[in-house]
JSON list of C-alpha atoms in Angstrom, two decimals:
[
{"chain": "A", "resi": 1, "resn": "MET", "atom": "CA", "xyz": [-11.48, -57.62, 40.29]},
{"chain": "A", "resi": 2, "resn": "GLN", "atom": "CA", "xyz": [-12.98, -56.16, 37.02]},
{"chain": "A", "resi": 3, "resn": "LEU", "atom": "CA", "xyz": [-15.32, -58.43, 35.18]},
{"chain": "A", "resi": 4, "resn": "SER", "atom": "CA", "xyz": [-15.67, -58.02, 31.32]},
{"chain": "A", "resi": 5, "resn": "LEU", "atom": "CA", "xyz": [-19.10, -58.89, 29.54]},
{"chain": "A", "resi": 6, "resn": "SER", "atom": "CA", "xyz": [-18.96, -56.77, 26.84]},
{"chain": "A", "resi": 7, "resn": "VAL", "atom": "CA", "xyz": [-16.35, -57.25, 24.36]},
{"chain": "A", "resi": 8, "resn": "MET", "atom": "CA", "xyz": [-18.29, -58.05, 21.32]},
{"chain": "A", "resi": 9, "resn": "SER", "atom": "CA", "xyz": [-17.69, -57.74, 17.49]},
{"chain": "A", "resi": 10, "resn": "PRO", "atom": "CA", "xyz": [-19.51, -54.79, 16.04]},
{"chain": "A", "resi": 11, "resn": "LYS", "atom": "CA", "xyz": [-22.81, -55.59, 15.82]},
{"chain": "A", "resi": 12, "resn": "PRO", "atom": "CA", "xyz": [-24.66, -56.43, 11.82]},
{"chain": "A", "resi": 13, "resn": "ASP", "atom": "CA", "xyz": [-27.51, -54.10, 10.79]},
{"chain": "A", "resi": 14, "resn": "HIS", "atom": "CA", "xyz": [-30.71, -55.18, 12.85]},
{"chain": "A", "resi": 15, "resn": "THR", "atom": "CA", "xyz": [-32.40, -56.28, 9.60]},
{"chain": "A", "resi": 16, "resn": "SER", "atom": "CA", "xyz": [-29.46, -59.13, 9.37]},
{"chain": "A", "resi": 17, "resn": "GLU", "atom": "CA", "xyz": [-29.29, -59.56, 13.05]},
{"chain": "A", "resi": 18, "resn": "ALA", "atom": "CA", "xyz": [-33.22, -60.76, 12.97]},
{"chain": "A", "resi": 19, "resn": "LEU", "atom": "CA", "xyz": [-32.82, -63.13, 9.62]},
{"chain": "A", "resi": 20, "resn": "LEU", "atom": "CA", "xyz": [-29.93, -65.04, 11.05]},
{"chain": "A", "resi": 21, "resn": "PHE", "atom": "CA", "xyz": [-31.49, -65.37, 14.81]},
{"chain": "A", "resi": 22, "resn": "SER", "atom": "CA", "xyz": [-34.39, -66.93, 12.76]},
{"chain": "A", "resi": 23, "resn": "GLN", "atom": "CA", "xyz": [-32.08, -69.00, 10.56]},
{"chain": "A", "resi": 24, "resn": "LEU", "atom": "CA", "xyz": [-30.70, -70.01, 13.64]},
{"chain": "A", "resi": 25, "resn": "LYS", "atom": "CA", "xyz": [-33.65, -71.19, 15.65]},
{"chain": "A", "resi": 26, "resn": "GLY", "atom": "CA", "xyz": [-34.59, -73.31, 12.80]},
{"chain": "A", "resi": 27, "resn": "GLY", "atom": "CA", "xyz": [-31.32, -75.23, 12.87]},
{"chain": "A", "resi": 28, "resn": "SER", "atom": "CA", "xyz": [-28.95, -73.24, 10.61]},
{"chain": "A", "resi": 29, "resn": "GLU", "atom": "CA", "xyz": [-25.10, -74.27, 11.01]},
{"chain": "A", "resi": 30, "resn": "ARG", "atom": "CA", "xyz": [-24.32, -71.23, 9.24]},
{"chain": "A", "resi": 31, "resn": "ALA", "atom": "CA", "xyz": [-26.04, -68.94, 11.67]},
{"chain": "A", "resi": 32, "resn": "PHE", "atom": "CA", "xyz": [-24.84, -70.55, 14.48]},
{"chain": "A", "resi": 33, "resn": "THR", "atom": "CA", "xyz": [-20.98, -70.33, 13.26]},
{"chain": "A", "resi": 34, "resn": "HIS", "atom": "CA", "xyz": [-22.07, -66.37, 12.72]},
{"chain": "A", "resi": 35, "resn": "PHE", "atom": "CA", "xyz": [-23.05, -66.09, 16.49]},
{"chain": "A", "resi": 36, "resn": "PHE", "atom": "CA", "xyz": [-20.54, -68.58, 17.64]},
{"chain": "A", "resi": 37, "resn": "GLU", "atom": "CA", "xyz": [-17.72, -66.20, 15.95]},
{"chain": "A", "resi": 38, "resn": "ARG", "atom": "CA", "xyz": [-19.02, -62.75, 17.20]},
{"chain": "A", "resi": 39, "resn": "TYR", "atom": "CA", "xyz": [-19.24, -63.85, 20.82]},
{"chain": "A", "resi": 40, "resn": "TYR", "atom": "CA", "xyz": [-17.03, -66.86, 21.31]},
{"chain": "A", "resi": 41, "resn": "PRO", "atom": "CA", "xyz": [-14.08, -64.91, 22.18]},
{"chain": "A", "resi": 42, "resn": "ALA", "atom": "CA", "xyz": [-15.80, -62.62, 24.79]},
{"chain": "A", "resi": 43, "resn": "VAL", "atom": "CA", "xyz": [-17.27, -65.76, 26.54]},
{"chain": "A", "resi": 44, "resn": "THR", "atom": "CA", "xyz": [-14.00, -67.73, 26.54]},
{"chain": "A", "resi": 45, "resn": "GLY", "atom": "CA", "xyz": [-12.67, -63.99, 28.08]},
{"chain": "A", "resi": 46, "resn": "PHE", "atom": "CA", "xyz": [-15.22, -64.40, 30.92]},
{"chain": "A", "resi": 47, "resn": "CYS", "atom": "CA", "xyz": [-14.16, -67.84, 31.75]},
{"chain": "A", "resi": 48, "resn": "LYS", "atom": "CA", "xyz": [-10.57, -67.41, 31.67]},
{"chain": "A", "resi": 49, "resn": "GLN", "atom": "CA", "xyz": [-11.26, -64.33, 34.14]},
{"chain": "A", "resi": 50, "resn": "PHE", "atom": "CA", "xyz": [-12.16, -67.42, 36.71]},
{"chain": "A", "resi": 51, "resn": "VAL", "atom": "CA", "xyz": [-10.53, -70.19, 35.64]},
{"chain": "A", "resi": 52, "resn": "TYR", "atom": "CA", "xyz": [-6.69, -68.38, 34.35]},
{"chain": "A", "resi": 53, "resn": "ASP", "atom": "CA", "xyz": [-6.63, -71.12, 32.06]},
{"chain": "A", "resi": 54, "resn": "GLU", "atom": "CA", "xyz": [-6.69, -70.58, 28.68]},
{"chain": "A", "resi": 55, "resn": "GLU", "atom": "CA", "xyz": [-7.60, -74.19, 27.40]},
{"chain": "A", "resi": 56, "resn": "GLN", "atom": "CA", "xyz": [-9.80, -75.09, 29.94]},
{"chain": "A", "resi": 57, "resn": "ALA", "atom": "CA", "xyz": [-11.53, -71.40, 29.39]},
{"chain": "A", "resi": 58, "resn": "ARG", "atom": "CA", "xyz": [-12.01, -72.57, 25.61]},
{"chain": "A", "resi": 59, "resn": "SER", "atom": "CA", "xyz": [-13.57, -75.50, 26.19]},
{"chain": "A", "resi": 60, "resn": "MET", "atom": "CA", "xyz": [-16.08, -73.91, 28.80]},
{"chain": "A", "resi": 61, "resn": "ALA", "atom": "CA", "xyz": [-17.16, -71.31, 26.65]},
{"chain": "A", "resi": 62, "resn": "GLN", "atom": "CA", "xyz": [-17.67, -74.39, 23.73]},
{"chain": "A", "resi": 63, "resn": "GLU", "atom": "CA", "xyz": [-19.53, -75.88, 26.18]},
{"chain": "A", "resi": 64, "resn": "ALA", "atom": "CA", "xyz": [-22.01, -73.13, 26.26]},
{"chain": "A", "resi": 65, "resn": "PHE", "atom": "CA", "xyz": [-22.58, -72.86, 22.97]},
{"chain": "A", "resi": 66, "resn": "ILE", "atom": "CA", "xyz": [-23.26, -76.36, 22.30]},
{"chain": "A", "resi": 67, "resn": "ASN", "atom": "CA", "xyz": [-26.03, -75.46, 25.51]},
{"chain": "A", "resi": 68, "resn": "LEU", "atom": "CA", "xyz": [-26.99, -72.55, 22.87]},
{"chain": "A", "resi": 69, "resn": "TRP", "atom": "CA", "xyz": [-27.72, -74.56, 20.23]},
{"chain": "A", "resi": 70, "resn": "LEU", "atom": "CA", "xyz": [-29.02, -77.46, 22.25]},
{"chain": "A", "resi": 71, "resn": "ASN", "atom": "CA", "xyz": [-31.73, -74.49, 23.47]},
{"chain": "A", "resi": 72, "resn": "ARG", "atom": "CA", "xyz": [-31.66, -72.38, 20.47]},
{"chain": "A", "resi": 73, "resn": "GLU", "atom": "CA", "xyz": [-35.78, -73.05, 19.85]},
{"chain": "A", "resi": 74, "resn": "ASN", "atom": "CA", "xyz": [-36.26, -71.65, 23.67]},
{"chain": "A", "resi": 75, "resn": "LEU", "atom": "CA", "xyz": [-34.66, -68.06, 22.25]},
{"chain": "A", "resi": 76, "resn": "GLN", "atom": "CA", "xyz": [-37.20, -64.83, 22.22]},
{"chain": "A", "resi": 77, "resn": "LYS", "atom": "CA", "xyz": [-34.90, -62.65, 20.45]},
{"chain": "A", "resi": 78, "resn": "PRO", "atom": "CA", "xyz": [-31.39, -62.16, 19.18]},
{"chain": "A", "resi": 79, "resn": "GLU", "atom": "CA", "xyz": [-30.59, -59.61, 22.08]},
{"chain": "A", "resi": 80, "resn": "GLY", "atom": "CA", "xyz": [-30.74, -62.94, 24.52]},
{"chain": "A", "resi": 81, "resn": "ILE", "atom": "CA", "xyz": [-27.76, -64.60, 22.99]},
{"chain": "A", "resi": 82, "resn": "PRO", "atom": "CA", "xyz": [-25.39, -63.39, 25.13]},
{"chain": "A", "resi": 83, "resn": "SER", "atom": "CA", "xyz": [-27.12, -63.32, 28.33]},
{"chain": "A", "resi": 84, "resn": "PHE", "atom": "CA", "xyz": [-27.93, -67.21, 27.75]},
{"chain": "A", "resi": 85, "resn": "LEU", "atom": "CA", "xyz": [-23.98, -67.80, 26.81]},
{"chain": "A", "resi": 86, "resn": "TYR", "atom": "CA", "xyz": [-22.96, -66.24, 30.02]},
{"chain": "A", "resi": 87, "resn": "THR", "atom": "CA", "xyz": [-25.45, -68.13, 31.98]},
{"chain": "A", "resi": 88, "resn": "ALA", "atom": "CA", "xyz": [-23.93, -71.25, 30.33]},
{"chain": "A", "resi": 89, "resn": "ALA", "atom": "CA", "xyz": [-20.28, -69.86, 31.24]},
{"chain": "A", "resi": 90, "resn": "LYS", "atom": "CA", "xyz": [-21.05, -68.82, 34.73]},
{"chain": "A", "resi": 91, "resn": "SER", "atom": "CA", "xyz": [-22.49, -72.22, 35.76]},
{"chain": "A", "resi": 92, "resn": "LYS", "atom": "CA", "xyz": [-19.81, -74.14, 34.77]},
{"chain": "A", "resi": 93, "resn": "CYS", "atom": "CA", "xyz": [-17.22, -71.98, 36.23]},
{"chain": "A", "resi": 94, "resn": "LEU", "atom": "CA", "xyz": [-19.11, -72.39, 39.40]},
{"chain": "A", "resi": 95, "resn": "ASN", "atom": "CA", "xyz": [-18.98, -76.02, 39.18]},
{"chain": "A", "resi": 96, "resn": "VAL", "atom": "CA", "xyz": [-15.21, -75.83, 38.53]},
{"chain": "A", "resi": 97, "resn": "LEU", "atom": "CA", "xyz": [-14.05, -73.62, 41.23]},
{"chain": "A", "resi": 98, "resn": "LYS", "atom": "CA", "xyz": [-16.37, -75.55, 43.52]},
{"chain": "A", "resi": 99, "resn": "HIS", "atom": "CA", "xyz": [-14.61, -78.77, 42.75]},
{"chain": "A", "resi": 100, "resn": "GLU", "atom": "CA", "xyz": [-11.27, -77.24, 43.08]},
{"chain": "A", "resi": 101, "resn": "LYS", "atom": "CA", "xyz": [-12.51, -75.75, 46.25]},
{"chain": "A", "resi": 102, "resn": "VAL", "atom": "CA", "xyz": [-13.41, -80.04, 47.53]},
{"chain": "A", "resi": 103, "resn": "VAL", "atom": "CA", "xyz": [-10.58, -81.23, 46.05]},
{"chain": "A", "resi": 104, "resn": "ARG", "atom": "CA", "xyz": [-7.99, -78.74, 47.83]},
{"chain": "A", "resi": 105, "resn": "ASN", "atom": "CA", "xyz": [-10.10, -79.26, 51.37]},
{"chain": "A", "resi": 106, "resn": "TYR", "atom": "CA", "xyz": [-9.20, -82.96, 50.74]},
{"chain": "A", "resi": 107, "resn": "ARG", "atom": "CA", "xyz": [-5.99, -82.63, 50.34]},
{"chain": "A", "resi": 108, "resn": "ASN", "atom": "CA", "xyz": [-5.67, -80.46, 53.63]},
{"chain": "A", "resi": 109, "resn": "VAL", "atom": "CA", "xyz": [-3.90, -77.50, 51.88]},
{"chain": "A", "resi": 110, "resn": "ALA", "atom": "CA", "xyz": [-4.81, -73.96, 52.90]},
{"chain": "A", "resi": 111, "resn": "LEU", "atom": "CA", "xyz": [-7.24, -72.11, 50.36]},
{"chain": "A", "resi": 112, "resn": "ALA", "atom": "CA", "xyz": [-6.60, -68.86, 48.58]},
{"chain": "A", "resi": 113, "resn": "GLU", "atom": "CA", "xyz": [-10.07, -67.93, 50.38]},
{"chain": "A", "resi": 114, "resn": "LYS", "atom": "CA", "xyz": [-10.24, -64.35, 49.55]},
{"chain": "A", "resi": 115, "resn": "GLU", "atom": "CA", "xyz": [-9.57, -64.83, 45.44]},
{"chain": "A", "resi": 116, "resn": "GLN", "atom": "CA", "xyz": [-11.25, -67.51, 45.63]},
{"chain": "A", "resi": 117, "resn": "ASN", "atom": "CA", "xyz": [-14.29, -66.17, 47.56]},
{"chain": "A", "resi": 118, "resn": "LEU", "atom": "CA", "xyz": [-14.37, -63.32, 45.37]},
{"chain": "A", "resi": 119, "resn": "ASN", "atom": "CA", "xyz": [-14.76, -65.21, 42.25]},
{"chain": "A", "resi": 120, "resn": "LEU", "atom": "CA", "xyz": [-17.77, -67.31, 43.55]},
{"chain": "A", "resi": 121, "resn": "GLU", "atom": "CA", "xyz": [-19.49, -64.07, 44.47]},
{"chain": "A", "resi": 122, "resn": "VAL", "atom": "CA", "xyz": [-19.01, -62.51, 41.58]},
{"chain": "A", "resi": 123, "resn": "LEU", "atom": "CA", "xyz": [-20.22, -65.14, 39.79]},
{"chain": "A", "resi": 124, "resn": "ASN", "atom": "CA", "xyz": [-23.32, -65.70, 41.86]},
{"chain": "A", "resi": 125, "resn": "ALA", "atom": "CA", "xyz": [-24.07, -62.14, 41.86]},
{"chain": "A", "resi": 126, "resn": "LEU", "atom": "CA", "xyz": [-24.81, -62.39, 37.56]},
{"chain": "A", "resi": 127, "resn": "ASP", "atom": "CA", "xyz": [-28.69, -62.90, 37.93]},
{"chain": "A", "resi": 128, "resn": "TYR", "atom": "CA", "xyz": [-29.31, -65.01, 35.14]},
{"chain": "A", "resi": 129, "resn": "ASP", "atom": "CA", "xyz": [-31.12, -68.67, 34.82]},
{"chain": "A", "resi": 130, "resn": "SER", "atom": "CA", "xyz": [-29.09, -71.94, 35.73]},
{"chain": "A", "resi": 131, "resn": "LEU", "atom": "CA", "xyz": [-28.87, -73.74, 32.59]},
{"chain": "A", "resi": 132, "resn": "SER", "atom": "CA", "xyz": [-27.14, -76.81, 32.14]},
{"chain": "A", "resi": 133, "resn": "LEU", "atom": "CA", "xyz": [-26.13, -79.84, 29.57]},
{"chain": "A", "resi": 134, "resn": "THR", "atom": "CA", "xyz": [-27.44, -82.58, 31.68]},
{"chain": "A", "resi": 135, "resn": "GLU", "atom": "CA", "xyz": [-29.11, -84.63, 28.91]},
{"chain": "A", "resi": 136, "resn": "LEU", "atom": "CA", "xyz": [-25.83, -84.23, 26.67]},
{"chain": "A", "resi": 137, "resn": "GLN", "atom": "CA", "xyz": [-23.70, -85.43, 29.13]},
{"chain": "A", "resi": 138, "resn": "GLU", "atom": "CA", "xyz": [-25.63, -87.96, 30.26]},
{"chain": "A", "resi": 139, "resn": "ASN", "atom": "CA", "xyz": [-25.87, -89.49, 26.66]},
{"chain": "A", "resi": 140, "resn": "VAL", "atom": "CA", "xyz": [-22.10, -89.00, 26.90]},
{"chain": "A", "resi": 141, "resn": "SER", "atom": "CA", "xyz": [-21.54, -90.54, 29.79]},
{"chain": "A", "resi": 142, "resn": "ARG", "atom": "CA", "xyz": [-23.75, -94.22, 28.57]},
{"chain": "A", "resi": 143, "resn": "PHE", "atom": "CA", "xyz": [-21.60, -94.09, 25.35]},
{"chain": "A", "resi": 144, "resn": "LEU", "atom": "CA", "xyz": [-18.17, -93.71, 27.55]},
{"chain": "A", "resi": 145, "resn": "GLU", "atom": "CA", "xyz": [-19.36, -96.90, 29.63]},
{"chain": "A", "resi": 146, "resn": "GLN", "atom": "CA", "xyz": [-19.18, -98.88, 26.67]},
{"chain": "A", "resi": 147, "resn": "LEU", "atom": "CA", "xyz": [-15.37, -98.13, 26.08]},
{"chain": "A", "resi": 148, "resn": "PRO", "atom": "CA", "xyz": [-12.55, -100.12, 28.04]},
{"chain": "A", "resi": 149, "resn": "GLU", "atom": "CA", "xyz": [-12.29, -98.96, 31.56]},
{"chain": "A", "resi": 150, "resn": "GLN", "atom": "CA", "xyz": [-9.04, -97.09, 31.09]},
{"chain": "A", "resi": 151, "resn": "THR", "atom": "CA", "xyz": [-9.73, -95.50, 27.86]},
{"chain": "A", "resi": 152, "resn": "GLN", "atom": "CA", "xyz": [-12.62, -93.68, 30.16]},
{"chain": "A", "resi": 153, "resn": "ILE", "atom": "CA", "xyz": [-10.28, -92.93, 32.99]},
{"chain": "A", "resi": 154, "resn": "ILE", "atom": "CA", "xyz": [-8.05, -91.29, 30.69]},
{"chain": "A", "resi": 155, "resn": "TYR", "atom": "CA", "xyz": [-11.02, -89.19, 28.87]},
{"chain": "A", "resi": 156, "resn": "THR", "atom": "CA", "xyz": [-11.99, -88.14, 31.95]},
{"chain": "A", "resi": 157, "resn": "MET", "atom": "CA", "xyz": [-8.97, -87.27, 33.64]},
{"chain": "A", "resi": 158, "resn": "LYS", "atom": "CA", "xyz": [-8.29, -85.20, 29.94]},
{"chain": "A", "resi": 159, "resn": "ARG", "atom": "CA", "xyz": [-11.99, -83.65, 29.82]},
{"chain": "A", "resi": 160, "resn": "VAL", "atom": "CA", "xyz": [-13.61, -83.61, 33.15]},
{"chain": "A", "resi": 161, "resn": "ALA", "atom": "CA", "xyz": [-10.20, -82.58, 35.49]},
{"chain": "A", "resi": 162, "resn": "TYR", "atom": "CA", "xyz": [-8.39, -80.95, 32.39]},
{"chain": "A", "resi": 163, "resn": "LYS", "atom": "CA", "xyz": [-5.02, -82.59, 33.35]},
{"chain": "A", "resi": 164, "resn": "LYS", "atom": "CA", "xyz": [-2.20, -82.37, 30.49]},
{"chain": "A", "resi": 165, "resn": "ASN", "atom": "CA", "xyz": [-1.47, -85.57, 28.55]},
{"chain": "A", "resi": 166, "resn": "ALA", "atom": "CA", "xyz": [1.97, -85.79, 30.54]},
{"chain": "A", "resi": 167, "resn": "GLU", "atom": "CA", "xyz": [-0.22, -85.57, 33.77]},
{"chain": "A", "resi": 168, "resn": "ILE", "atom": "CA", "xyz": [-2.12, -88.20, 33.25]},
{"chain": "A", "resi": 169, "resn": "ALA", "atom": "CA", "xyz": [0.78, -90.43, 31.33]},
{"chain": "A", "resi": 170, "resn": "THR", "atom": "CA", "xyz": [2.58, -89.75, 35.02]},
{"chain": "A", "resi": 171, "resn": "GLU", "atom": "CA", "xyz": [0.02, -90.61, 37.13]},
{"chain": "A", "resi": 172, "resn": "LEU", "atom": "CA", "xyz": [-1.22, -93.79, 35.25]},
{"chain": "A", "resi": 173, "resn": "ASN", "atom": "CA", "xyz": [2.50, -94.85, 34.63]},
{"chain": "A", "resi": 174, "resn": "ILE", "atom": "CA", "xyz": [2.01, -94.64, 31.20]},
{"chain": "A", "resi": 175, "resn": "SER", "atom": "CA", "xyz": [3.52, -92.94, 28.03]},
{"chain": "A", "resi": 176, "resn": "ILE", "atom": "CA", "xyz": [2.18, -90.31, 26.39]},
{"chain": "A", "resi": 177, "resn": "LYS", "atom": "CA", "xyz": [1.53, -91.80, 22.91]},
{"chain": "A", "resi": 178, "resn": "THR", "atom": "CA", "xyz": [-0.86, -94.53, 25.45]},
{"chain": "A", "resi": 179, "resn": "VAL", "atom": "CA", "xyz": [-2.78, -91.50, 26.21]},
{"chain": "A", "resi": 180, "resn": "GLU", "atom": "CA", "xyz": [-3.26, -90.14, 22.89]},
{"chain": "A", "resi": 181, "resn": "ALA", "atom": "CA", "xyz": [-4.45, -93.70, 21.13]},
{"chain": "A", "resi": 182, "resn": "HIS", "atom": "CA", "xyz": [-6.73, -93.94, 23.87]},
{"chain": "A", "resi": 183, "resn": "MET", "atom": "CA", "xyz": [-8.12, -90.64, 23.51]},
{"chain": "A", "resi": 184, "resn": "THR", "atom": "CA", "xyz": [-8.32, -90.81, 19.71]},
{"chain": "A", "resi": 185, "resn": "ARG", "atom": "CA", "xyz": [-10.38, -94.20, 20.51]},
{"chain": "A", "resi": 186, "resn": "ALA", "atom": "CA", "xyz": [-12.82, -91.92, 22.82]},
{"chain": "A", "resi": 187, "resn": "LEU", "atom": "CA", "xyz": [-12.97, -89.34, 20.51]},
{"chain": "A", "resi": 188, "resn": "ASN", "atom": "CA", "xyz": [-13.81, -91.55, 17.27]},
{"chain": "A", "resi": 189, "resn": "HIS", "atom": "CA", "xyz": [-16.46, -93.28, 19.63]},
{"chain": "A", "resi": 190, "resn": "LEU", "atom": "CA", "xyz": [-18.15, -90.25, 20.55]},
{"chain": "A", "resi": 191, "resn": "ARG", "atom": "CA", "xyz": [-17.99, -88.46, 17.13]},
{"chain": "A", "resi": 192, "resn": "GLU", "atom": "CA", "xyz": [-20.01, -91.39, 16.10]},
{"chain": "A", "resi": 193, "resn": "ALA", "atom": "CA", "xyz": [-22.54, -91.59, 18.59]},
{"chain": "A", "resi": 194, "resn": "LEU", "atom": "CA", "xyz": [-23.06, -87.76, 18.90]},
{"chain": "A", "resi": 195, "resn": "SER", "atom": "CA", "xyz": [-23.88, -87.85, 15.14]},
{"chain": "A", "resi": 196, "resn": "ASP", "atom": "CA", "xyz": [-27.49, -88.13, 15.77]},
{"chain": "A", "resi": 197, "resn": "TYR", "atom": "CA", "xyz": [-27.83, -85.31, 18.31]},
{"chain": "A", "resi": 198, "resn": "LEU", "atom": "CA", "xyz": [-25.21, -83.00, 17.00]},
{"chain": "A", "resi": 199, "resn": "PRO", "atom": "CA", "xyz": [-24.81, -81.16, 13.57]},
{"chain": "A", "resi": 200, "resn": "ALA", "atom": "CA", "xyz": [-21.30, -81.68, 12.23]},
{"chain": "A", "resi": 201, "resn": "PHE", "atom": "CA", "xyz": [-20.03, -78.24, 13.15]},
{"chain": "A", "resi": 202, "resn": "LEU", "atom": "CA", "xyz": [-21.22, -78.80, 17.16]},
{"chain": "A", "resi": 203, "resn": "ILE", "atom": "CA", "xyz": [-19.54, -82.07, 17.16]},
{"chain": "A", "resi": 204, "resn": "ALA", "atom": "CA", "xyz": [-16.22, -80.70, 16.52]},
{"chain": "A", "resi": 205, "resn": "LEU", "atom": "CA", "xyz": [-16.25, -77.89, 18.58]},
{"chain": "A", "resi": 206, "resn": "PHE", "atom": "CA", "xyz": [-17.69, -80.38, 21.28]},
{"chain": "A", "resi": 207, "resn": "LEU", "atom": "CA", "xyz": [-14.27, -82.65, 21.09]},
{"chain": "A", "resi": 208, "resn": "ASP", "atom": "CA", "xyz": [-11.93, -80.35, 19.99]}
]
């Protein structure tokens, strides 16, 4: 399995990069957008090598960028940004792969052991520090608890288990429109609740 980490857009000049990095640390959404546009395709591609699903890979990459924003003041230099992003992506990929393994074991379905174990070995071999979105996720969980039970269930099935609307509708014996209505309610609630924690650009990214 060949792992690609280096597919990046052309680098800007060092002066421009240093300025944008400084602005990012200071909370500039414009600077953040620059680094997002530069690294997002590569981080998404990295995730896709392990989860094989475009939508899920995009979601995981987006969480990596949210993590970058939340920890921007701890960054030391521009060159640390891709390592930071791949660290966050690695952590998310590992969590998903381990969860899938538990689910398959629970269902007594034979694992595709060679490929799955290889994926875990490759990810574990990436020597990055462990990062998480624990605080933000705790806030999201607290906000979700304020919603009706079925809305919470549908949001979790969609955003945690990565199920499609049609799958959720079938499993809960409801219409797809009902699923969409519950998701709209949950997203509107979270959009308002997260306004104190994230800038508008990142809220849209997180809830996309």
